[in-house]
Amino acid sequence: MDLIESVMLCMLLGLVGATAMAYRAENEPRDVNLLVGLTTLWGAGTAVAFVA
């Protein structure tokens, strides 16, 4: 695993945690949806980095 993949994986875990906390804290739905979208895109990018 390269450094960029490690950083991307750590960032993904942070985004997942932030999304879960925002959902459980009952934040604004648009804010939670924004985090969900960002997490999804970052997860796709991380998957591509691991495959390539």
PDB file of C-alpha atoms in Angstrom:
ATOM      1  CA  MET A   1       0.000   0.000   0.000  1.00  0.00           C
ATOM      2  CA  ASP A   2       1.421   3.350  -1.062  1.00  0.00           C
ATOM      3  CA  LEU A   3       1.278   6.530   0.957  1.00  0.00           C
ATOM      4  CA  ILE A   4      -1.495   8.056  -1.171  1.00  0.00           C
ATOM      5  CA  GLU A   5      -3.679   4.992  -0.668  1.00  0.00           C
ATOM      6  CA  SER A   6      -3.121   5.136   3.087  1.00  0.00           C
ATOM      7  CA  VAL A   7      -4.058   8.814   3.210  1.00  0.00           C
ATOM      8  CA  MET A   8      -7.133   8.234   1.069  1.00  0.00           C
ATOM      9  CA  LEU A   9      -8.248   5.349   3.294  1.00  0.00           C
ATOM     10  CA  CYS A  10      -7.807   7.425   6.460  1.00  0.00           C
ATOM     11  CA  MET A  11      -9.762  10.277   4.908  1.00  0.00           C
ATOM     12  CA  LEU A  12     -12.525   7.864   3.897  1.00  0.00           C
ATOM     13  CA  LEU A  13     -12.797   6.524   7.435  1.00  0.00           C
ATOM     14  CA  GLY A  14     -12.972  10.088   8.748  1.00  0.00           C
ATOM     15  CA  LEU A  15     -15.729  10.971   6.300  1.00  0.00           C
ATOM     16  CA  VAL A  16     -17.711   7.877   7.225  1.00  0.00           C
ATOM     17  CA  GLY A  17     -17.377   8.759  10.900  1.00  0.00           C
ATOM     18  CA  ALA A  18     -18.387  12.374  10.322  1.00  0.00           C
ATOM     19  CA  THR A  19     -21.388  11.282   8.278  1.00  0.00           C
ATOM     20  CA  ALA A  20     -22.522   8.855  10.962  1.00  0.00           C
ATOM     21  CA  MET A  21     -22.136  11.471  13.693  1.00  0.00           C
ATOM     22  CA  ALA A  22     -24.016  14.081  11.657  1.00  0.00           C
ATOM     23  CA  TYR A  23     -26.851  11.634  11.031  1.00  0.00           C
ATOM     24  CA  ARG A  24     -27.087  10.603  14.678  1.00  0.00           C
ATOM     25  CA  ALA A  25     -26.958  14.241  15.841  1.00  0.00           C
ATOM     26  CA  GLU A  26     -29.965  14.930  13.590  1.00  0.00           C
ATOM     27  CA  ASN A  27     -28.265  17.684  11.628  1.00  0.00           C
ATOM     28  CA  GLU A  28     -29.928  19.302   8.648  1.00  0.00           C
ATOM     29  CA  PRO A  29     -30.806  16.663   6.043  1.00  0.00           C
ATOM     30  CA  ARG A  30     -29.115  18.638   3.257  1.00  0.00           C
ATOM     31  CA  ASP A  31     -25.866  18.721   5.259  1.00  0.00           C
ATOM     32  CA  VAL A  32     -26.028  14.991   5.907  1.00  0.00           C
ATOM     33  CA  ASN A  33     -26.805  14.349   2.232  1.00  0.00           C
ATOM     34  CA  LEU A  34     -23.821  16.479   1.243  1.00  0.00           C
ATOM     35  CA  LEU A  35     -21.583  14.394   3.490  1.00  0.00           C
ATOM     36  CA  VAL A  36     -23.066  11.189   2.075  1.00  0.00           C
ATOM     37  CA  GLY A  37     -22.363  12.368  -1.475  1.00  0.00           C
ATOM     38  CA  LEU A  38     -18.830  13.439  -0.641  1.00  0.00           C
ATOM     39  CA  THR A  39     -18.157  10.155   1.144  1.00  0.00           C
ATOM     40  CA  THR A  40     -19.486   8.186  -1.819  1.00  0.00           C
ATOM     41  CA  LEU A  41     -17.295  10.048  -4.291  1.00  0.00           C
ATOM     42  CA  TRP A  42     -14.243   9.755  -2.050  1.00  0.00           C
ATOM     43  CA  GLY A  43     -14.928   6.039  -1.587  1.00  0.00           C
ATOM     44  CA  ALA A  44     -15.102   5.545  -5.347  1.00  0.00           C
ATOM     45  CA  GLY A  45     -11.807   7.390  -5.756  1.00  0.00           C
ATOM     46  CA  THR A  46     -10.218   5.304  -3.035  1.00  0.00           C
ATOM     47  CA  ALA A  47     -11.405   2.105  -4.695  1.00  0.00           C
ATOM     48  CA  VAL A  48      -9.917   3.225  -8.003  1.00  0.00           C
ATOM     49  CA  ALA A  49      -6.625   4.044  -6.280  1.00  0.00           C
ATOM     50  CA  PHE A  50      -6.467   0.558  -4.787  1.00  0.00           C
ATOM     51  CA  VAL A  51      -7.300  -1.158  -8.082  1.00  0.00           C
ATOM     52  CA  ALA A  52      -4.946   0.884 -10.258  1.00  0.00           C
TER      53      ALA A  52
END
